[in-house]
mmCIF file of C-alpha atoms and ligand atoms in Angstrom:
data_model
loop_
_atom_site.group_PDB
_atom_site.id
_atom_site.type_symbol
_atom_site.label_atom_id
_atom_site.label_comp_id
_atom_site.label_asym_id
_atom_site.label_seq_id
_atom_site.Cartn_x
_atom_site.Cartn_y
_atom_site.Cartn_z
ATOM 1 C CA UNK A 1 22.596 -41.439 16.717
ATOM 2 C CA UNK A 2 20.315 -38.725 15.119
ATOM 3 C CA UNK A 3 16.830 -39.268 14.918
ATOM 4 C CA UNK A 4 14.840 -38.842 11.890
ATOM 5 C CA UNK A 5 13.443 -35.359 12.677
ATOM 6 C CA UNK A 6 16.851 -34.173 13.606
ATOM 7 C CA UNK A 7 18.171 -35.468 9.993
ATOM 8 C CA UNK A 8 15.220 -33.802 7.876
ATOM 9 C CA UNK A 9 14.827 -30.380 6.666
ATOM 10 C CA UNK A 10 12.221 -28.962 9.016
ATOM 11 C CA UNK A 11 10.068 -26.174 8.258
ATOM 12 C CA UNK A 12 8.036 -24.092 11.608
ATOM 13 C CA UNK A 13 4.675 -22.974 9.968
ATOM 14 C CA UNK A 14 3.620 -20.346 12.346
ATOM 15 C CA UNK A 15 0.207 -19.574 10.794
ATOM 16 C CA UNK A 16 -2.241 -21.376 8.247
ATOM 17 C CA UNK A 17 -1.542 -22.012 4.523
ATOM 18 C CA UNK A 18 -3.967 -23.150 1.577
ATOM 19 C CA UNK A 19 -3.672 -27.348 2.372
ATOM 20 C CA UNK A 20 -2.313 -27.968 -1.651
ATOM 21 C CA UNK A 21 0.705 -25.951 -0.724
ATOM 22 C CA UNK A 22 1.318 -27.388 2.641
ATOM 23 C CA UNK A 23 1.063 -30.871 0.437
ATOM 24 C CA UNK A 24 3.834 -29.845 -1.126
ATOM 25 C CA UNK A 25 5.744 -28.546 1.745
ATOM 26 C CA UNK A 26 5.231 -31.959 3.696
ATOM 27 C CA UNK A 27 6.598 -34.030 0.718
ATOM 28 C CA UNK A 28 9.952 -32.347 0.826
ATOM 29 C CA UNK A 29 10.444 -31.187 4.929
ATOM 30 C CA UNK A 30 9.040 -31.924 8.434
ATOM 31 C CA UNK A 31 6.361 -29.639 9.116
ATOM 32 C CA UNK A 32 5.765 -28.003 12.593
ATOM 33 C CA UNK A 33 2.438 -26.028 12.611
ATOM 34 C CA UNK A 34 2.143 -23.438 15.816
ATOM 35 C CA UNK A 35 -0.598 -24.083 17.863
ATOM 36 C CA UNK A 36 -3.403 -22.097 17.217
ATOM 37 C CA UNK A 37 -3.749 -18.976 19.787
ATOM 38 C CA UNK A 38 0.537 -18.598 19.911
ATOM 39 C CA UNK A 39 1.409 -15.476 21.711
ATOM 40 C CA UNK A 40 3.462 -14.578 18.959
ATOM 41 C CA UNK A 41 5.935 -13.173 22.288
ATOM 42 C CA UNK A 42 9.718 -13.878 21.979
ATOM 43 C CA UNK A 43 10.011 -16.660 24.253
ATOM 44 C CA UNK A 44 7.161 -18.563 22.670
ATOM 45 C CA UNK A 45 8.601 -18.032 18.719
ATOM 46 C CA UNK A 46 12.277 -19.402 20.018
ATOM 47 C CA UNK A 47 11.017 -22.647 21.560
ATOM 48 C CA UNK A 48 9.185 -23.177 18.321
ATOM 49 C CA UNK A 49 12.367 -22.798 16.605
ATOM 50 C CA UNK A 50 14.494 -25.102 18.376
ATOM 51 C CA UNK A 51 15.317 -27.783 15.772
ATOM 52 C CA UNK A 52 14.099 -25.860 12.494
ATOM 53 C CA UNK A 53 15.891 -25.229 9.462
ATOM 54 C CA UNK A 54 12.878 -22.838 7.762
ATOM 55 C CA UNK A 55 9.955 -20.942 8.888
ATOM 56 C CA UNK A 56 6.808 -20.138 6.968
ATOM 57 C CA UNK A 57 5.908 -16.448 9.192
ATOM 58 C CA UNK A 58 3.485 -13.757 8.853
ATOM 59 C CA UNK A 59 4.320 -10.215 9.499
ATOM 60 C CA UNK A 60 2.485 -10.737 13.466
ATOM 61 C CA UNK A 61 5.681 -12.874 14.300
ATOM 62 C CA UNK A 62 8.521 -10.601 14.879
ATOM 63 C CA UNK A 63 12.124 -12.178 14.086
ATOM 64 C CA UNK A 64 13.998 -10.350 15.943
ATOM 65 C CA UNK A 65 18.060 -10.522 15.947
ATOM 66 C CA UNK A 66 18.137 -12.287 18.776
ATOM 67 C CA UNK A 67 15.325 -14.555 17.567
ATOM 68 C CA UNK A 68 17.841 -15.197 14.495
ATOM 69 C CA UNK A 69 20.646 -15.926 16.728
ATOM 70 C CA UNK A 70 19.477 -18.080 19.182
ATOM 71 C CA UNK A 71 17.919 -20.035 16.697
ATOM 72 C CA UNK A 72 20.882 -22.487 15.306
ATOM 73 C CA UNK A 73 19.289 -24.507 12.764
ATOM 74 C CA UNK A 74 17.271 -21.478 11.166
ATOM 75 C CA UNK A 75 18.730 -21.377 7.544
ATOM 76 C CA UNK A 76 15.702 -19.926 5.403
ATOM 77 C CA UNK A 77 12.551 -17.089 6.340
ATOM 78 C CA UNK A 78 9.753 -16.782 4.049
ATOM 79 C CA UNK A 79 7.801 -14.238 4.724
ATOM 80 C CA UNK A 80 4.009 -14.561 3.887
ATOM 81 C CA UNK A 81 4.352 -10.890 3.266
ATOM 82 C CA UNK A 82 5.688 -8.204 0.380
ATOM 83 C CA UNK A 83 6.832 -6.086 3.671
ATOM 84 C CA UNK A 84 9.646 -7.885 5.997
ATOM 85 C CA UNK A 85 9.918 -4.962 8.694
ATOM 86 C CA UNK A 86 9.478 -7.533 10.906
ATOM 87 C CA UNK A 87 12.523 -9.329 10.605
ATOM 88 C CA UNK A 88 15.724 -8.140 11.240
ATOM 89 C CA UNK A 89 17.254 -8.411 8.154
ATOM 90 C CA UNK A 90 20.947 -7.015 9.040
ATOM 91 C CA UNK A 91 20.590 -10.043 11.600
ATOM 92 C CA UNK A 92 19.572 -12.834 9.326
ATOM 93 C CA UNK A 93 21.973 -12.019 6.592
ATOM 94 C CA UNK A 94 25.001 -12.199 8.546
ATOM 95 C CA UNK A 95 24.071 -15.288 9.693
ATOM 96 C CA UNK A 96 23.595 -16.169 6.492
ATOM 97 C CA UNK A 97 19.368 -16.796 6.631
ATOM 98 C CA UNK A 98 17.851 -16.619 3.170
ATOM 99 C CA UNK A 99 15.219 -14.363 3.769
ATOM 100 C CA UNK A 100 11.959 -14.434 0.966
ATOM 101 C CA UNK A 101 9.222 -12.096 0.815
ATOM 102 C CA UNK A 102 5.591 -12.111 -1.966
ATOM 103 C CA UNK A 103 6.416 -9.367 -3.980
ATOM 104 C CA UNK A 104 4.111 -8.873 -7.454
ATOM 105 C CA UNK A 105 1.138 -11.447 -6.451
ATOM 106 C CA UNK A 106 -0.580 -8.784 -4.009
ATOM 107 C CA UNK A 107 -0.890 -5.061 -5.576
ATOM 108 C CA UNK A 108 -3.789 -5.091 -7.140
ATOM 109 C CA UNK A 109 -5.829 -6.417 -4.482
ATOM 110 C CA UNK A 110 -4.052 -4.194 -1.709
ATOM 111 C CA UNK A 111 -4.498 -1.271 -4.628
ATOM 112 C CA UNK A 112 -8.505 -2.099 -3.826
ATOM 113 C CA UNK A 113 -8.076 -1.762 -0.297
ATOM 114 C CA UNK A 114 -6.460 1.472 -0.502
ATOM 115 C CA UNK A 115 -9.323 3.000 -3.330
ATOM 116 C CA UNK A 116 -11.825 1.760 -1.286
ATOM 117 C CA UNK A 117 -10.575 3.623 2.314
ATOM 118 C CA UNK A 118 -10.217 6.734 -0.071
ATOM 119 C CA UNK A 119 -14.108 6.219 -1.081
ATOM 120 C CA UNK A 120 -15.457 4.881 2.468
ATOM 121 C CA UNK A 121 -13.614 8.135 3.891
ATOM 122 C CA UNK A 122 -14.825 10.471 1.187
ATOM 123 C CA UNK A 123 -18.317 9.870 0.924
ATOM 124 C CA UNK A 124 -18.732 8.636 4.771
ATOM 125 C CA UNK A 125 -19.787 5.199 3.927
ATOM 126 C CA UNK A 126 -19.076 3.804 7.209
ATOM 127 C CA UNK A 127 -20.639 6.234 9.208
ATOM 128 C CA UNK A 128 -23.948 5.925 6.998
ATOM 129 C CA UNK A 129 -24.313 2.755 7.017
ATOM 130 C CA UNK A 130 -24.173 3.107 11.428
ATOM 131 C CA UNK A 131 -26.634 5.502 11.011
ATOM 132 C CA UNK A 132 -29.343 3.434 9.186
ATOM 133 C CA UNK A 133 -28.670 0.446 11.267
ATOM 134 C CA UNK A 134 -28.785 2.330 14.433
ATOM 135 C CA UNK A 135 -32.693 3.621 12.823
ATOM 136 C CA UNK A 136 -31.316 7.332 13.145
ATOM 137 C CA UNK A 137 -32.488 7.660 9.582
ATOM 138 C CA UNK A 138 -35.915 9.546 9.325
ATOM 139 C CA UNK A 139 -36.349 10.531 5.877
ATOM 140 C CA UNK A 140 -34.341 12.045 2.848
ATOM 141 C CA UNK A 141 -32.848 15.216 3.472
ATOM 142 C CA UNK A 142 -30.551 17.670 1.510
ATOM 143 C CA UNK A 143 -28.163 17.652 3.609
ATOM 144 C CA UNK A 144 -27.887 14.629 4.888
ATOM 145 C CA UNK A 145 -24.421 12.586 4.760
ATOM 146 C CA UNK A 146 -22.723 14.804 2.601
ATOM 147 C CA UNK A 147 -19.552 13.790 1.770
ATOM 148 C CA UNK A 148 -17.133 15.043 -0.832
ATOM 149 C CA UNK A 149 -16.355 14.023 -4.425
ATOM 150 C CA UNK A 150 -13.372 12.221 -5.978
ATOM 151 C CA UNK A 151 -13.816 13.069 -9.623
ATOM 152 C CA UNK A 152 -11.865 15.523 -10.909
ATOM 153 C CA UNK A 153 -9.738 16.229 -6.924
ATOM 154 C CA UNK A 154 -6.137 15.726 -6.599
ATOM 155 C CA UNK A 155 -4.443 12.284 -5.714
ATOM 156 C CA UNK A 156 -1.013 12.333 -4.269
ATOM 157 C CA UNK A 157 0.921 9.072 -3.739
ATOM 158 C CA UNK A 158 3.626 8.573 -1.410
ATOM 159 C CA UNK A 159 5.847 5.515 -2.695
ATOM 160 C CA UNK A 160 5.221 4.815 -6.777
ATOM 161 C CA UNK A 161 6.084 1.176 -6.616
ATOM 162 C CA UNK A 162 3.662 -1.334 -7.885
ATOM 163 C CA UNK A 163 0.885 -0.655 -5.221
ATOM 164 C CA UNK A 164 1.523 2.976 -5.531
ATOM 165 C CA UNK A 165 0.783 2.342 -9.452
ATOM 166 C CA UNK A 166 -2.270 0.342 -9.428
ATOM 167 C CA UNK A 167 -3.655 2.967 -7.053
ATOM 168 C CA UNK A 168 -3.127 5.632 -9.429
ATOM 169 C CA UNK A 169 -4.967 3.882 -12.154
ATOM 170 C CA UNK A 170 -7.797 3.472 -10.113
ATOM 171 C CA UNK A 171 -7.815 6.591 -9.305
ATOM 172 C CA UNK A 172 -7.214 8.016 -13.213
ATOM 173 C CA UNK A 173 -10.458 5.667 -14.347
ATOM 174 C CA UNK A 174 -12.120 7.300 -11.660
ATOM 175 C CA UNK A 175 -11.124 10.971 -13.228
ATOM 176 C CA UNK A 176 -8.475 12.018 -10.729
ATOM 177 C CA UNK A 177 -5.714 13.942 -11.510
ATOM 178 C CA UNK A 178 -2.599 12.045 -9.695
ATOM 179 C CA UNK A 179 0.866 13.101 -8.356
ATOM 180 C CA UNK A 180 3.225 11.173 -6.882
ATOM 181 C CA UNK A 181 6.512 10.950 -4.933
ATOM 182 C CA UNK A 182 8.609 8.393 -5.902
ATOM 183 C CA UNK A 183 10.718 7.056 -3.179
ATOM 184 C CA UNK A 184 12.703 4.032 -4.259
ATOM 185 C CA UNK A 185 14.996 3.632 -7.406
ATOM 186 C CA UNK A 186 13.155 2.645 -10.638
ATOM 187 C CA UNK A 187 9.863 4.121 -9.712
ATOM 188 C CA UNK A 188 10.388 7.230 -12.008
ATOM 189 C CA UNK A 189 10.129 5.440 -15.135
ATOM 190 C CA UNK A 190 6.296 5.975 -16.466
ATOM 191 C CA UNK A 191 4.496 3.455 -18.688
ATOM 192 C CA UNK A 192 2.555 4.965 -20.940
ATOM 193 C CA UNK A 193 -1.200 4.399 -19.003
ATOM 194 C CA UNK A 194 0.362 6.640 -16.266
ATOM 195 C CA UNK A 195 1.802 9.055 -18.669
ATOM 196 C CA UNK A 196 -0.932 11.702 -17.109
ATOM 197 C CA UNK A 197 0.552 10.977 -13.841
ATOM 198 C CA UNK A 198 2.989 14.139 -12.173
ATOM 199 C CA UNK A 199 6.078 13.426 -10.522
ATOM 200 C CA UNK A 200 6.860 16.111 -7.165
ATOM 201 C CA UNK A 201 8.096 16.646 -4.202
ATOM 202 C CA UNK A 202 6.336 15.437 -0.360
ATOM 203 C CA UNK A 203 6.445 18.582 0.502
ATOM 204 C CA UNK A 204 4.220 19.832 -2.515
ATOM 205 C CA UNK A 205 2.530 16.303 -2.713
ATOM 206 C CA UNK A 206 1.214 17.246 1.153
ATOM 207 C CA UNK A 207 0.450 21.154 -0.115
ATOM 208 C CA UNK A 208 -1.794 20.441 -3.254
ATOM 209 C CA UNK A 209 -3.628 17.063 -2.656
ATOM 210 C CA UNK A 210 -7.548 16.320 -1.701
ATOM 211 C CA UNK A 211 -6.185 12.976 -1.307
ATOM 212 C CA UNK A 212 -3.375 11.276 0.365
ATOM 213 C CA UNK A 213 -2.597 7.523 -0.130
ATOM 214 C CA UNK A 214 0.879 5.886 1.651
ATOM 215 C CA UNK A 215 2.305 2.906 -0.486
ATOM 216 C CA UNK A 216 5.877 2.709 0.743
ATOM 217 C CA UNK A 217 7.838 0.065 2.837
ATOM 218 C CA UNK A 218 8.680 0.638 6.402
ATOM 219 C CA UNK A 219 12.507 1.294 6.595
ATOM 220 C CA UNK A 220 14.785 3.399 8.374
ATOM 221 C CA UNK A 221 13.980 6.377 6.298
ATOM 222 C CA UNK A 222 10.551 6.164 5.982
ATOM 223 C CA UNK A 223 9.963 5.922 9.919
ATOM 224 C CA UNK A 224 7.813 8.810 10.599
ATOM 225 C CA UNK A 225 7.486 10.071 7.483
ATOM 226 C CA UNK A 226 4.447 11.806 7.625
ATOM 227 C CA UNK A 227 4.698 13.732 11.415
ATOM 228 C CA UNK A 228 3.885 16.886 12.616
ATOM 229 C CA UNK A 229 5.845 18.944 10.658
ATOM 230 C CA UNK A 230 4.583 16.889 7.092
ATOM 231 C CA UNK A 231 0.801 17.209 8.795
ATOM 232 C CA UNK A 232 0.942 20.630 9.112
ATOM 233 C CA UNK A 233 1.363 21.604 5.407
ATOM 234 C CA UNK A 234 -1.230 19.055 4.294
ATOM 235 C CA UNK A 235 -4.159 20.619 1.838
ATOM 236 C CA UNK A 236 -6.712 21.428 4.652
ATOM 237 C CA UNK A 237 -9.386 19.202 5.370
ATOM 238 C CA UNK A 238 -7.461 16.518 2.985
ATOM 239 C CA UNK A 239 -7.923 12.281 3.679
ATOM 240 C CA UNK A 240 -5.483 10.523 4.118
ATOM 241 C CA UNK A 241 -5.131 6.888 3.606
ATOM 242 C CA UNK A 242 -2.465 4.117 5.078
ATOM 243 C CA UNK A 243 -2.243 0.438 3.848
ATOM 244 C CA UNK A 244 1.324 1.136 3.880
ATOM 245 C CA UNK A 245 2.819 0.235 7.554
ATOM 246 C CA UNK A 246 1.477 2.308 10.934
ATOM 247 C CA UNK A 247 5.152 3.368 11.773
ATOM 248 C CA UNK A 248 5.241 5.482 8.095
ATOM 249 C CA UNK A 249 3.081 7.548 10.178
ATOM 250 C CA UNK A 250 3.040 9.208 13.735
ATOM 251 C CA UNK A 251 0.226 8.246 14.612
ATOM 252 C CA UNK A 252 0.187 10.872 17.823
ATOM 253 C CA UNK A 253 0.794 13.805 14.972
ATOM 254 C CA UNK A 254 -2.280 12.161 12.722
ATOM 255 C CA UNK A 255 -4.764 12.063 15.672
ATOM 256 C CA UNK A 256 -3.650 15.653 16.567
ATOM 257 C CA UNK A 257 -4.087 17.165 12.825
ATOM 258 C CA UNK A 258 -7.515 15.024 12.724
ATOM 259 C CA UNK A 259 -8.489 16.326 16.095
ATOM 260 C CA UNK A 260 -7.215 20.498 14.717
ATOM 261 C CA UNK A 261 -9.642 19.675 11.706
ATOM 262 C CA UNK A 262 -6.489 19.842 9.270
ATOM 263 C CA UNK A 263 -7.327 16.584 8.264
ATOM 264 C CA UNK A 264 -10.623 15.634 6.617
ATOM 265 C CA UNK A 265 -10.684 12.036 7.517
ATOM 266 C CA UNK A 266 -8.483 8.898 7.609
ATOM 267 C CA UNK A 267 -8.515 5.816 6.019
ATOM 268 C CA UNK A 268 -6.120 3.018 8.122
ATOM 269 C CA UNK A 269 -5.228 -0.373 7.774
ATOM 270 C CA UNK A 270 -2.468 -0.408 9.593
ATOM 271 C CA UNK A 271 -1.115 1.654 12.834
ATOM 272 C CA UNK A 272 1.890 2.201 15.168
ATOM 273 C CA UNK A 273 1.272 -1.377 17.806
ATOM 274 C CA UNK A 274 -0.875 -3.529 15.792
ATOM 275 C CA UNK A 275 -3.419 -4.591 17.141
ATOM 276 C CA UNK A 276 -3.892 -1.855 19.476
ATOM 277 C CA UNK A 277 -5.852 0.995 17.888
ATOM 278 C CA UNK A 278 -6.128 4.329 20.210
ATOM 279 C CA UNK A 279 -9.376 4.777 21.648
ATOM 280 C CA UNK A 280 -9.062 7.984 20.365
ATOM 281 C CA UNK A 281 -8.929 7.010 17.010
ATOM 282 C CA UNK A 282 -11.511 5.036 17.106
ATOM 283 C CA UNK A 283 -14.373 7.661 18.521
ATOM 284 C CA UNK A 284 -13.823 9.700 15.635
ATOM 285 C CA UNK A 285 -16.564 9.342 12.566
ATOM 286 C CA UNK A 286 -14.019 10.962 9.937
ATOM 287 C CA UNK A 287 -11.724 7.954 10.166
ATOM 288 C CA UNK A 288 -12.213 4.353 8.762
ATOM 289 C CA UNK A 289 -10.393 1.622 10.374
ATOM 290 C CA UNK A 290 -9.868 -2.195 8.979
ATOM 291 C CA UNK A 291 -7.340 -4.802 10.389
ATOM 292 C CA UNK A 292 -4.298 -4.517 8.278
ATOM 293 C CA UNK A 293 -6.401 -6.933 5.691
ATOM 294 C CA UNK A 294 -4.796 -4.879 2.844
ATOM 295 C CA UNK A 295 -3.706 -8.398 0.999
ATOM 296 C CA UNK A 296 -6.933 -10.183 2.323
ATOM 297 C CA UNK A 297 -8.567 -11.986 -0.087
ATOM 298 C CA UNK A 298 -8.846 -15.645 -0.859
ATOM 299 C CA UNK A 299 -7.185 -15.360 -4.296
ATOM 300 C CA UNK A 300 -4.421 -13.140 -2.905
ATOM 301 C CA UNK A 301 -3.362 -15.205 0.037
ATOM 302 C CA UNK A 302 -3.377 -17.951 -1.466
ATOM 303 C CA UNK A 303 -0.889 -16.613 -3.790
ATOM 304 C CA UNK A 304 1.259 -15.275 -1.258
ATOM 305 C CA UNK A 305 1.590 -18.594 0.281
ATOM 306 C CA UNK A 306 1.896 -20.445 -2.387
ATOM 307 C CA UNK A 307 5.307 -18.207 -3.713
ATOM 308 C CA UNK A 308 6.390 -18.703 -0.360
ATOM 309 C CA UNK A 309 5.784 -22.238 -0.399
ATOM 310 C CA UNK A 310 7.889 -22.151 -3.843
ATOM 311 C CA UNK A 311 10.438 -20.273 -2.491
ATOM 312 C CA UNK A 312 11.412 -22.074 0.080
ATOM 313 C CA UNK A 313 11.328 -24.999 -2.155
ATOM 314 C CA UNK A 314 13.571 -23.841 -4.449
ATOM 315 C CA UNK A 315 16.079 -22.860 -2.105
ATOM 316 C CA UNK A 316 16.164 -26.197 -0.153
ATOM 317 C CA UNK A 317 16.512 -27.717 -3.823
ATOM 318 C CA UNK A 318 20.218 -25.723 -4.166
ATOM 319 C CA UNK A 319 18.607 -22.565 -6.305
ATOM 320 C CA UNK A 320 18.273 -19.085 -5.589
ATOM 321 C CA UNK A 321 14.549 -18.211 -5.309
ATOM 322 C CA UNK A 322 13.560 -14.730 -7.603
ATOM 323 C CA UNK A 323 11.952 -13.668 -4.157
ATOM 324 C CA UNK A 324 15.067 -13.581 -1.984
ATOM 325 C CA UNK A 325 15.047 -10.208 -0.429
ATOM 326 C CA UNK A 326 18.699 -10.782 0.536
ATOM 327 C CA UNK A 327 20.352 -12.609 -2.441
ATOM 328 C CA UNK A 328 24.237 -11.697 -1.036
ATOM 329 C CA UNK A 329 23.693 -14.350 1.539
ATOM 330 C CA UNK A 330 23.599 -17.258 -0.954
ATOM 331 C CA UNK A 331 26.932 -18.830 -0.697
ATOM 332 C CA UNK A 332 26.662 -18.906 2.837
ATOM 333 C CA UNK A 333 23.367 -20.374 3.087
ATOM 334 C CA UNK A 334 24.726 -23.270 0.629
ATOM 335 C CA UNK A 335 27.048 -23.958 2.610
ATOM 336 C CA UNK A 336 24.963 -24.330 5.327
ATOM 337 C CA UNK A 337 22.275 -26.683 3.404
ATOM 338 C CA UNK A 338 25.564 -28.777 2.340
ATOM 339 C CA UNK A 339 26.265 -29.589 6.089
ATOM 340 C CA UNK A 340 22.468 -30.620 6.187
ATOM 341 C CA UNK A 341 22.612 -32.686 3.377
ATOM 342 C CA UNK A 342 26.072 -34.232 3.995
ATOM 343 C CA UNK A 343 24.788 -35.261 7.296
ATOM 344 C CA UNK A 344 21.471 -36.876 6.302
ATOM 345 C CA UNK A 345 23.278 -38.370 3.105
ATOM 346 C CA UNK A 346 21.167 -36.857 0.494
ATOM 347 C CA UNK A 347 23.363 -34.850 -0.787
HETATM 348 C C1 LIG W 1 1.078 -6.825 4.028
HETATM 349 O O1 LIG W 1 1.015 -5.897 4.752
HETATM 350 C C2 LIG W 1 2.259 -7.249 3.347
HETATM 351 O O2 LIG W 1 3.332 -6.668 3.564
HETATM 352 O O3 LIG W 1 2.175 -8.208 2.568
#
């Protein structure tokens, strides 16, 4: 005989959520919350799995293929996250795992981010504000902390999807002029606020830009994308800034170009083995590093989780959620619920 945990829908939360969503998670599922302090290794994520049909994850959890496998139960992912380079998704489709991302509720406030690396970097905010709380500053000088300006210099954006957008109208109310790569279908089309904005190539993006900003996903082709070769045609002395993923980068040809002086400075929120950060990296007063917090604010996250939260939801009720990042998987993932609900009786 089955006990009640094994017959209801059980969800593995593996990091916190606002408590109004969790509410409403808890009045449709079994919740399992990770204890705080999980390793976040393999091992750990699969025990946690055992005997869950859902998990709530963050991009720190890595679902692996083998994860997805091993994990019988596992019928929906929702990703507390627009990127979902950290699941397998070839895996969890042909297993038929919905997988969900929070696309739309999180541009604007990683757009921020981005704009404000590009201003930290360009007029050395960081560094200034070490120097007057270290009491190296003895009096107003002409020289001192000179940065350079934004007004008027060349943006260049790498990925015109909705981040990549509300970075360039920052940057246009800030008097910038703005190019851009577009590297995804249906990012070519222009509404009229960015009608000032150019459309080029990377290569020519890289040649003729003060300014650098990376807004596109981590996926097989954009592994890398700006390496040695990309590096060394960038505008000399230009700054560029990552709130994209680290892996978009190599981050052995960035420290190189920043250590040749071809690069002015660096603005990163995210890098190659989050958390680690190379030491090298980190000695150098031209770069400006924050902990992948692009999406960090209380408004934001609780958006994320809270279209997660509906998601999922919406799935277990028998409906295809608008965030499904894999909607082909649907019939099989019915299917799968049906078994659930035939053997619990609900439905
Ligand atoms: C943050 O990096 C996200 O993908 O939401």
């Amino acid at each position: 005989m089955k006990t009640e945990d094994q017959l209801q829908f059980q969800v593995l939360l593996t990091g916190p959520i606002p408590a109004e969503h969790l509410a409403c998670l808890a009045a449709k599922a079994g919740l399992t919350h990770l204890r705080p302090g999980f390793s976040g290794s393999e091992p750990a994520l699969l025990d946690a799995l055992v005997g869950c049909d859902a998990v709530v994850s963050f991009l720190s959890e890595r679902l692996s293929g083998y994860v997805i496998e091993m994990s019988p139960r596992l019928k929906v992912i929702a990703n507390v996250a627009v990127g979902y380079d950290n699941i397998d998704l070839e895996a969890a489709s042909r297993k038929g795992v919905l997988v969900t991302n929070t696309p739309g509720v999180l541009d604007e406030t990683t757009a921020d981010l981005a704009f404000g690396l590009l201003i930290a970097c360009a007029r050395r905010i960081v560094e200034a504000d070490s120097f007057v709380r270290n009491g190296q500053w003895s009096g107003w000088l002409p020289d001192l902390m000179l940065g350079v300006d934004i007004h008027a210099k060349t943006l260049g954006i790498v990925g015109f999807g909705r981040i990549g957008r509300a970075v360039a109208r920052r940057a246009l109310g800030f008097g910038m002029k703005v190019q851009y790569v577009a590297k995804r279908e249906g990012e070519r089309k222009l509404t009229p606020e960015l009608a000032g904005c150019k459309s080029t190539t990377l290569h020519e993006l890289l040649a003729s830009s003060d300014f650098v900003s990376l807004h596109c996903p981590l996926a097989k082709d954009t592994f890398h994308l700006i390496g040695q070769a990309e590096l060394s045609v960038i505008k000399h002395g230009a700054i560029l800034v990552n709130t994209s993923r680290g892996a978009v980068v190599d981050q052995m040809a960035l420290l190189a170009a920043l250590e040749s002086g071809r690069l002015g400075g660096a603005g990163l929120d995210v890098f190659e083995e989050e958390p680690a950060v190379p030491a090298k990296l980190i000695e150098r007063k031209n770069v400006v590093l924050t902990p992948h917090i692009g999406s960090a604010s209380v408004e934001t996250r609780a958006k994320m989780a809270e279209l997660a939260v509906n998601g999922l939801l919406t799935a277990i009720d028998g409906r295809l959620p608008s965030n499904a990042v894999n909607p082909e998987v649907w019939p099989q993932f019915v299917n799968r619920l049906a078994i659930v609900g035939r053997s619990n009786g609900s439905k």
